[in-house]
Amino acid sequence: MAALLTTRILLFCFLALLAGAADAQLSPAFYDSSCPNLESIVRSAMTQAVNREQRMAASILRLFFHDCFVNGCDGSILLDDTSSFTGEKNAGPNANSARGFEVIDAIKANVEAACRATVSCADILALSARDGVVLLGGPTWTVQLGRRDARTASQSAANSNLPGPGSNLRQLVSAFSAKGLSARDMTALSGAHTIGQARCATFRSRINGDANVNASFAALRRRSCPSSGGDGSLAPLDVQTPAAFDNQYYQNLLVQQGLLHSDQELFNGGSQDALVRLYSSDAAVFNRDFAAAMVRMGNIGPLTGSRGEIRVNCRRLN
Ligand code: HEM
Ligand SMILES: *[C@@H]1O[C@H](CO)[C@@H](O)[C@H](O)[C@H]1NC(C)=O
């Protein structure tokens, strides 16, 4: 009898613990009853946006990365600066670079029309990033939901937490490790550079002096990115298939055709060489690792429960 009672008490404690943990966790079913059409609303708006401009899939994916790495996936990157508020949009890694905000606004407007003041901007960004990857032929994954939106942003955290294109391998590993992500996650997530574009200013030194750059590739890139001028001129991060989400990025690294110095650091005689070779030859392994790493990145520091708010306009606090 006493034993049975103890078992019951233990079971109760276990269930209470589970419930407490679930409270602070994300779930794919979070909006199942409050906004049942959420995923299809986001998917159709992203389909339109990517049909209009394929690069938008890349721009939104990067927005999600830049949101998550700065005080967690809390929609902070979406806040506009005002005279009394300094946000993240004008931090070094984002200024004249982060884009896609109008697309998030349009998706948010559609979501608000269907489910008023229910779905966070942070979750809309997480879903849109996944949909963009799928639209360009990449892997899919189940998006965890239930993030709430920050009531603050941090330009200084954006400047210090986002790794720059001149980073070496040690710095890349440590920037991801600071967010609880492994070196393998870092190498898989860098495969996002299989789509999208970079400005000359971010790769000029790479094509003008890096020892491990492919000579003909560097010469090609220097045509629109000379040693001075043309800072804003764009080049695809993946020279071969810039609008397909595939494993070509890693194949490029094998022939020293990474566009950014930080890209080529993943294949430069260091700890990630074997993994780059693996991803370059096995798209299924890359797809699987990328999808799993995106879920882990999406779990960085979410605001849950009663923290934060559900912003009505992604650009402003309520
Ligand atoms: C590993 C460290 C990383 C560094 C140093 C880095 C750096 C950069 C830089 C310098 C650009 C070009 C920006 C510009 O010229 O305006 C860029 C573009 C991009 N990055 Fe990264 N990145 C990193 C990781 C990631 C991750 C983890 C993701 C997403 C999972 C990502 C997604 C993208 C995408 C999709 C673009 C193209 C955006 C567009 O075309 O609008 N990057 N990155
Ligand atoms: C440079 O790229 C070409 C293909 O464009 C390739 O044949 C060559 O092996 C590369 N060079 C190096 C050093 O990887």
Short mmCIF file of C-alpha atoms and ligand atoms in Angstrom, two decimals:
data_model
loop_
_atom_site.label_atom_id
_atom_site.label_comp_id
_atom_site.label_asym_id
_atom_site.label_seq_id
_atom_site.Cartn_x
_atom_site.Cartn_y
_atom_site.Cartn_z
CA MET A 1 0.00 0.00 0.00
CA ALA A 2 2.74 2.42 1.02
CA ALA A 3 4.71 1.35 -2.03
CA LEU A 4 1.73 2.06 -4.28
CA LEU A 5 1.30 5.49 -2.73
CA THR A 6 4.97 6.29 -3.24
CA THR A 7 4.68 5.22 -6.87
CA ARG A 8 1.68 7.50 -7.30
CA ILE A 9 3.45 10.44 -5.71
CA LEU A 10 6.49 9.84 -7.89
CA LEU A 11 4.30 9.62 -10.98
CA PHE A 12 2.56 12.86 -10.03
CA CYS A 13 5.88 14.64 -9.53
CA PHE A 14 7.11 13.33 -12.87
CA LEU A 15 4.00 14.57 -14.68
CA ALA A 16 4.18 17.96 -12.95
CA LEU A 17 7.80 18.23 -14.05
CA LEU A 18 6.87 17.35 -17.63
CA ALA A 19 4.12 19.98 -17.67
CA GLY A 20 6.51 22.59 -16.29
CA ALA A 21 9.10 21.81 -18.92
CA ALA A 22 6.54 21.79 -21.74
CA ASP A 23 5.51 25.29 -20.70
CA ALA A 24 8.94 26.65 -21.54
CA GLN A 25 9.32 24.64 -24.73
CA LEU A 26 8.36 25.11 -28.33
CA SER A 27 6.00 22.75 -30.11
CA PRO A 28 4.99 22.22 -33.74
CA ALA A 29 1.33 22.14 -32.62
CA PHE A 30 1.43 25.49 -30.81
CA TYR A 31 -1.08 27.24 -33.13
CA ASP A 32 -3.10 24.17 -34.13
CA SER A 33 -6.28 25.48 -32.54
CA SER A 34 -5.56 29.23 -32.41
CA CYS A 35 -4.43 29.59 -36.04
CA PRO A 36 -4.98 26.35 -37.93
CA ASN A 37 -4.18 27.83 -41.37
CA LEU A 38 -0.93 29.48 -40.32
CA GLU A 39 1.43 27.19 -42.24
CA SER A 40 -0.50 27.43 -45.49
CA ILE A 41 -0.81 31.23 -45.23
CA VAL A 42 2.96 31.56 -44.80
CA ARG A 43 3.71 29.03 -47.54
CA SER A 44 1.57 30.73 -50.15
CA ALA A 45 2.98 34.19 -49.39
CA MET A 46 6.55 32.85 -49.52
CA THR A 47 5.78 31.10 -52.81
CA GLN A 48 4.65 34.41 -54.30
CA ALA A 49 7.68 36.26 -52.96
CA VAL A 50 10.18 33.68 -54.25
CA ASN A 51 8.42 33.48 -57.62
CA ARG A 52 8.89 37.24 -57.87
CA GLU A 53 12.55 37.05 -56.84
CA GLN A 54 14.41 33.81 -56.10
CA ARG A 55 16.98 35.56 -53.93
CA MET A 56 14.25 36.35 -51.40
CA ALA A 57 14.47 32.78 -50.08
CA ALA A 58 18.11 33.47 -49.22
CA SER A 59 17.46 36.87 -47.72
CA ILE A 60 14.76 35.54 -45.39
CA LEU A 61 16.93 32.56 -44.36
CA ARG A 62 19.68 34.98 -43.40
CA LEU A 63 17.24 37.18 -41.46
CA PHE A 64 16.33 34.16 -39.35
CA PHE A 65 20.02 33.43 -38.63
CA HIS A 66 20.63 37.07 -37.69
CA ASP A 67 17.54 37.05 -35.48
CA CYS A 68 18.47 33.86 -33.60
CA PHE A 69 22.13 34.75 -32.99
CA VAL A 70 21.27 38.05 -31.31
CA ASN A 71 19.57 37.37 -27.97
CA GLY A 72 17.64 34.42 -29.37
CA CYS A 73 14.95 33.92 -32.02
CA ASP A 74 12.73 36.72 -30.79
CA GLY A 75 11.97 38.85 -33.86
CA SER A 76 14.32 41.56 -32.58
CA ILE A 77 15.93 42.07 -36.00
CA LEU A 78 12.56 43.14 -37.40
CA LEU A 79 12.24 46.25 -35.20
CA ASP A 80 12.78 49.60 -36.92
CA ASP A 81 14.98 52.28 -35.39
CA THR A 82 13.12 55.32 -34.07
CA SER A 83 14.37 58.57 -32.55
CA SER A 84 14.20 56.95 -29.11
CA PHE A 85 15.00 53.35 -30.04
CA THR A 86 18.12 51.86 -31.62
CA GLY A 87 17.54 48.48 -33.16
CA GLU A 88 19.61 45.88 -35.00
CA LYS A 89 18.91 46.82 -38.62
CA ASN A 90 21.80 49.28 -38.72
CA ALA A 91 24.33 47.07 -36.96
CA GLY A 92 27.42 46.37 -39.10
CA PRO A 93 26.37 42.89 -40.34
CA ASN A 94 22.86 44.12 -41.25
CA ALA A 95 23.23 47.66 -42.60
CA ASN A 96 22.75 47.84 -46.39
CA SER A 97 22.61 44.07 -46.32
CA ALA A 98 19.73 42.49 -44.37
CA ARG A 99 16.66 42.47 -46.59
CA GLY A 100 13.23 40.90 -46.92
CA PHE A 101 11.47 42.97 -44.25
CA GLU A 102 8.64 43.92 -46.63
CA VAL A 103 7.97 40.23 -47.28
CA ILE A 104 7.72 39.50 -43.55
CA ASP A 105 5.36 42.51 -43.21
CA ALA A 106 3.14 41.15 -45.99
CA ILE A 107 3.02 37.67 -44.47
CA LYS A 108 2.30 39.12 -41.04
CA ALA A 109 -0.60 41.15 -42.50
CA ASN A 110 -2.11 37.99 -44.00
CA VAL A 111 -1.65 36.11 -40.74
CA GLU A 112 -3.21 38.98 -38.73
CA ALA A 113 -6.21 38.98 -41.05
CA ALA A 114 -6.80 35.30 -40.27
CA CYS A 115 -5.72 35.15 -36.60
CA ARG A 116 -5.59 38.52 -34.87
CA ALA A 117 -2.76 39.15 -32.35
CA THR A 118 -1.99 35.44 -32.07
CA VAL A 119 1.17 34.54 -34.02
CA SER A 120 4.56 36.07 -33.20
CA CYS A 121 6.80 37.69 -35.78
CA ALA A 122 9.59 35.39 -34.56
CA ASP A 123 7.54 32.31 -35.51
CA ILE A 124 6.57 33.79 -38.87
CA LEU A 125 10.28 34.27 -39.61
CA ALA A 126 11.05 30.66 -38.61
CA LEU A 127 8.35 29.30 -40.92
CA SER A 128 9.26 31.61 -43.81
CA ALA A 129 12.93 30.61 -43.63
CA ARG A 130 12.02 26.91 -43.87
CA ASP A 131 9.61 27.52 -46.76
CA GLY A 132 12.22 29.48 -48.72
CA VAL A 133 14.71 26.61 -48.43
CA VAL A 134 12.08 24.13 -49.63
CA LEU A 135 11.04 26.37 -52.55
CA LEU A 136 14.63 26.37 -53.85
CA GLY A 137 14.85 22.58 -53.65
CA GLY A 138 16.29 22.11 -50.18
CA PRO A 139 15.24 19.81 -47.36
CA THR A 140 12.17 20.35 -45.22
CA TRP A 141 11.75 20.06 -41.45
CA THR A 142 9.07 20.49 -38.82
CA VAL A 143 9.23 24.02 -37.41
CA GLN A 144 8.93 24.33 -33.64
CA LEU A 145 6.55 27.15 -32.67
CA GLY A 146 5.55 29.22 -29.65
CA ARG A 147 8.26 31.91 -29.65
CA ARG A 148 7.16 35.34 -28.52
CA ASP A 149 8.50 38.70 -29.71
CA ALA A 150 11.12 40.74 -27.90
CA ARG A 151 10.31 44.12 -26.47
CA THR A 152 13.92 45.20 -26.98
CA ALA A 153 16.72 44.84 -29.49
CA SER A 154 20.48 45.16 -29.21
CA GLN A 155 22.64 46.77 -31.85
CA SER A 156 25.77 46.03 -29.81
CA ALA A 157 24.88 42.32 -29.49
CA ALA A 158 24.27 42.24 -33.28
CA ASN A 159 27.73 43.71 -33.80
CA SER A 160 29.47 41.31 -31.45
CA ASN A 161 27.56 38.01 -31.86
CA LEU A 162 27.36 37.68 -35.64
CA PRO A 163 30.56 36.29 -37.18
CA GLY A 164 32.10 38.35 -39.98
CA PRO A 165 33.35 37.18 -43.41
CA GLY A 166 36.99 37.61 -42.37
CA SER A 167 36.62 35.10 -39.52
CA ASN A 168 38.99 32.16 -39.26
CA LEU A 169 37.87 28.63 -38.39
CA ARG A 170 38.58 29.03 -34.68
CA GLN A 171 36.45 32.19 -34.54
CA LEU A 172 33.61 30.55 -36.46
CA VAL A 173 33.56 27.52 -34.17
CA SER A 174 33.60 29.75 -31.11
CA ALA A 175 30.80 32.06 -32.37
CA PHE A 176 28.53 29.03 -32.85
CA SER A 177 29.63 27.35 -29.65
CA ALA A 178 28.64 30.54 -27.78
CA LYS A 179 25.10 29.83 -29.03
CA GLY A 180 25.18 26.16 -28.03
CA LEU A 181 25.84 24.91 -31.57
CA SER A 182 28.59 22.44 -32.48
CA ALA A 183 31.28 22.76 -35.13
CA ARG A 184 29.30 20.25 -37.18
CA ASP A 185 26.19 22.45 -36.89
CA MET A 186 28.31 25.42 -38.00
CA THR A 187 29.61 23.61 -41.07
CA ALA A 188 26.13 22.35 -41.99
CA LEU A 189 24.48 25.75 -41.47
CA SER A 190 27.16 27.42 -43.58
CA GLY A 191 25.69 25.38 -46.45
CA ALA A 192 23.03 28.14 -46.51
CA HIS A 193 25.62 29.90 -48.67
CA THR A 194 24.52 27.62 -51.49
CA ILE A 195 21.98 30.37 -52.24
CA GLY A 196 22.02 34.16 -52.22
CA GLN A 197 24.46 36.95 -52.89
CA ALA A 198 27.25 38.88 -51.21
CA ARG A 199 28.57 42.39 -51.74
CA CYS A 200 32.06 43.00 -53.06
CA ALA A 201 33.04 44.70 -49.80
CA THR A 202 32.65 41.36 -48.00
CA PHE A 203 34.90 39.34 -50.34
CA ARG A 204 37.33 41.89 -51.86
CA SER A 205 40.26 40.85 -49.71
CA ARG A 206 39.49 37.18 -50.37
CA ILE A 207 39.94 37.59 -54.15
CA ASN A 208 42.90 39.96 -53.76
CA GLY A 209 45.43 38.08 -51.72
CA ASP A 210 44.06 34.92 -50.09
CA ALA A 211 46.56 32.13 -50.70
CA ASN A 212 43.95 29.42 -51.09
CA VAL A 213 41.68 31.04 -53.68
CA ASN A 214 41.15 29.47 -57.11
CA ALA A 215 43.01 31.75 -59.54
CA SER A 216 40.49 31.69 -62.38
CA PHE A 217 37.61 32.13 -59.96
CA ALA A 218 39.31 35.13 -58.33
CA ALA A 219 39.96 36.68 -61.74
CA LEU A 220 36.30 36.25 -62.68
CA ARG A 221 35.14 37.90 -59.46
CA ARG A 222 37.61 40.78 -59.76
CA ARG A 223 35.90 41.85 -62.98
CA SER A 224 32.99 43.28 -60.97
CA CYS A 225 34.81 43.63 -57.66
CA PRO A 226 38.03 45.56 -58.32
CA SER A 227 40.59 46.42 -55.65
CA SER A 228 38.86 49.73 -55.12
CA GLY A 229 35.29 50.77 -55.90
CA GLY A 230 32.20 48.69 -56.54
CA ASP A 231 31.66 47.94 -52.86
CA GLY A 232 27.99 47.12 -53.41
CA SER A 233 28.39 44.99 -56.52
CA LEU A 234 26.91 41.55 -55.97
CA ALA A 235 28.21 38.04 -56.63
CA PRO A 236 26.54 34.70 -55.95
CA LEU A 237 27.80 32.86 -52.86
CA ASP A 238 27.59 29.65 -54.92
CA VAL A 239 29.21 30.31 -58.30
CA GLN A 240 27.68 27.19 -59.90
CA THR A 241 24.01 26.95 -58.86
CA PRO A 242 23.17 30.21 -57.07
CA ALA A 243 19.41 29.68 -56.92
CA ALA A 244 19.32 25.98 -56.05
CA PHE A 245 19.52 24.79 -52.46
CA ASP A 246 21.93 21.90 -53.01
CA ASN A 247 25.35 20.71 -51.81
CA GLN A 248 27.28 22.56 -54.52
CA TYR A 249 28.62 25.00 -51.91
CA TYR A 250 30.82 22.21 -50.52
CA GLN A 251 31.93 21.10 -53.97
CA ASN A 252 33.05 24.68 -54.59
CA LEU A 253 35.13 24.63 -51.41
CA LEU A 254 37.02 21.56 -52.69
CA VAL A 255 38.25 23.61 -55.68
CA GLN A 256 38.94 26.70 -53.57
CA GLN A 257 35.98 28.58 -54.91
CA GLY A 258 34.42 29.66 -51.63
CA LEU A 259 33.41 33.31 -52.06
CA LEU A 260 33.99 34.49 -48.50
CA HIS A 261 37.21 33.99 -46.60
CA SER A 262 35.06 32.43 -43.84
CA ASP A 263 33.59 29.94 -46.34
CA GLN A 264 37.00 28.66 -47.45
CA GLU A 265 38.09 28.37 -43.80
CA LEU A 266 35.86 25.27 -43.60
CA PHE A 267 38.14 23.54 -46.09
CA ASN A 268 41.66 24.74 -45.49
CA GLY A 269 43.47 21.83 -43.88
CA GLY A 270 41.56 22.05 -40.61
CA SER A 271 39.06 20.11 -38.49
CA GLN A 272 36.10 20.49 -40.89
CA ASP A 273 37.79 19.20 -44.05
CA ALA A 274 36.43 15.66 -43.73
CA LEU A 275 32.89 16.90 -43.14
CA VAL A 276 33.08 19.25 -46.14
CA ARG A 277 34.18 16.28 -48.28
CA LEU A 278 31.30 14.22 -46.92
CA TYR A 279 28.68 16.92 -47.58
CA SER A 280 30.12 17.54 -51.05
CA SER A 281 29.66 13.91 -52.02
CA ASP A 282 26.48 13.02 -50.12
CA ALA A 283 23.59 15.47 -50.49
CA ALA A 284 21.33 13.36 -48.28
CA VAL A 285 23.66 13.64 -45.30
CA PHE A 286 23.99 17.38 -45.84
CA ASN A 287 20.21 17.81 -46.10
CA ARG A 288 19.64 15.82 -42.94
CA ASP A 289 22.29 17.68 -40.94
CA PHE A 290 21.19 21.08 -42.24
CA ALA A 291 17.56 20.48 -41.28
CA ALA A 292 18.49 19.25 -37.80
CA ALA A 293 20.84 22.20 -37.27
CA MET A 294 18.13 24.66 -38.36
CA VAL A 295 15.85 23.26 -35.67
CA ARG A 296 18.64 23.67 -33.09
CA MET A 297 19.34 27.22 -34.26
CA GLY A 298 15.62 27.95 -33.99
CA ASN A 299 15.69 26.85 -30.36
CA ILE A 300 18.20 29.52 -29.32
CA GLY A 301 16.81 31.56 -26.42
CA PRO A 302 13.11 31.77 -27.32
CA LEU A 303 10.78 33.93 -25.22
CA THR A 304 7.93 31.71 -24.06
CA GLY A 305 5.06 31.77 -21.58
CA SER A 306 4.28 35.34 -20.62
CA ARG A 307 7.66 36.81 -21.59
CA GLY A 308 7.77 39.23 -24.51
CA GLU A 309 4.65 39.93 -26.54
CA ILE A 310 2.84 39.05 -29.77
CA ARG A 311 3.71 42.08 -31.83
CA VAL A 312 0.91 43.29 -34.11
CA ASN A 313 3.33 45.12 -36.42
CA CYS A 314 6.71 43.36 -36.71
CA ARG A 315 8.51 46.72 -37.00
CA ARG A 316 7.20 48.21 -33.73
CA LEU A 317 6.55 47.28 -30.13
CA ASN A 318 2.85 47.09 -29.32
C1 HEM B 1 29.41 30.84 -40.53
C2 HEM B 1 29.40 32.15 -40.39
C3 HEM B 1 28.77 33.06 -41.39
C4 HEM B 1 29.34 34.18 -41.93
C5 HEM B 1 30.72 34.73 -41.60
C6 HEM B 1 28.40 34.73 -42.86
C7 HEM B 1 28.61 35.90 -43.59
C8 HEM B 1 27.81 36.32 -44.62
C9 HEM B 1 28.06 37.48 -45.44
C10 HEM B 1 29.25 38.43 -45.28
C11 HEM B 1 27.09 37.55 -46.37
C12 HEM B 1 26.96 38.60 -47.47
C13 HEM B 1 26.20 39.82 -46.92
C14 HEM B 1 26.23 41.00 -47.84
O1 HEM B 1 27.19 41.18 -48.61
O2 HEM B 1 25.29 41.80 -47.82
C15 HEM B 1 26.19 36.44 -46.13
C16 HEM B 1 25.07 36.17 -46.88
C17 HEM B 1 24.20 35.16 -46.61
N1 HEM B 1 24.24 34.33 -45.49
FE1 HEM B 1 25.75 34.11 -44.22
N2 HEM B 1 27.29 33.95 -42.90
C18 HEM B 1 27.46 32.92 -42.01
C19 HEM B 1 26.55 31.93 -41.69
C20 HEM B 1 25.27 31.87 -42.23
C21 HEM B 1 24.22 31.01 -41.72
C22 HEM B 1 24.33 30.10 -40.50
C23 HEM B 1 23.15 31.21 -42.54
C24 HEM B 1 21.78 30.58 -42.46
C25 HEM B 1 21.52 29.42 -41.93
C26 HEM B 1 23.55 32.16 -43.55
C27 HEM B 1 22.78 32.56 -44.62
C28 HEM B 1 23.17 33.49 -45.55
C29 HEM B 1 22.44 33.73 -46.78
C30 HEM B 1 21.25 32.92 -47.28
C31 HEM B 1 23.07 34.80 -47.44
C32 HEM B 1 22.63 35.48 -48.72
C33 HEM B 1 21.58 36.55 -48.38
C34 HEM B 1 21.00 37.30 -49.55
O3 HEM B 1 21.24 36.97 -50.70
O4 HEM B 1 20.24 38.26 -49.28
N3 HEM B 1 24.83 32.56 -43.31
N4 HEM B 1 26.66 35.73 -45.05
C1 LIG B 2 40.16 26.00 -60.02
O1 LIG B 2 38.90 25.75 -60.60
C2 LIG B 2 38.92 24.88 -61.74
C3 LIG B 2 37.50 24.71 -62.21
O2 LIG B 2 36.91 25.93 -62.46
C4 LIG B 2 39.51 23.53 -61.34
O3 LIG B 2 39.59 22.72 -62.51
C5 LIG B 2 40.83 23.70 -60.68
O4 LIG B 2 41.28 22.46 -60.20
C6 LIG B 2 40.75 24.68 -59.53
N1 LIG B 2 42.03 24.88 -58.91
C7 LIG B 2 42.29 24.53 -57.65
C8 LIG B 2 43.65 24.85 -57.14
O5 LIG B 2 41.47 23.99 -56.91
#
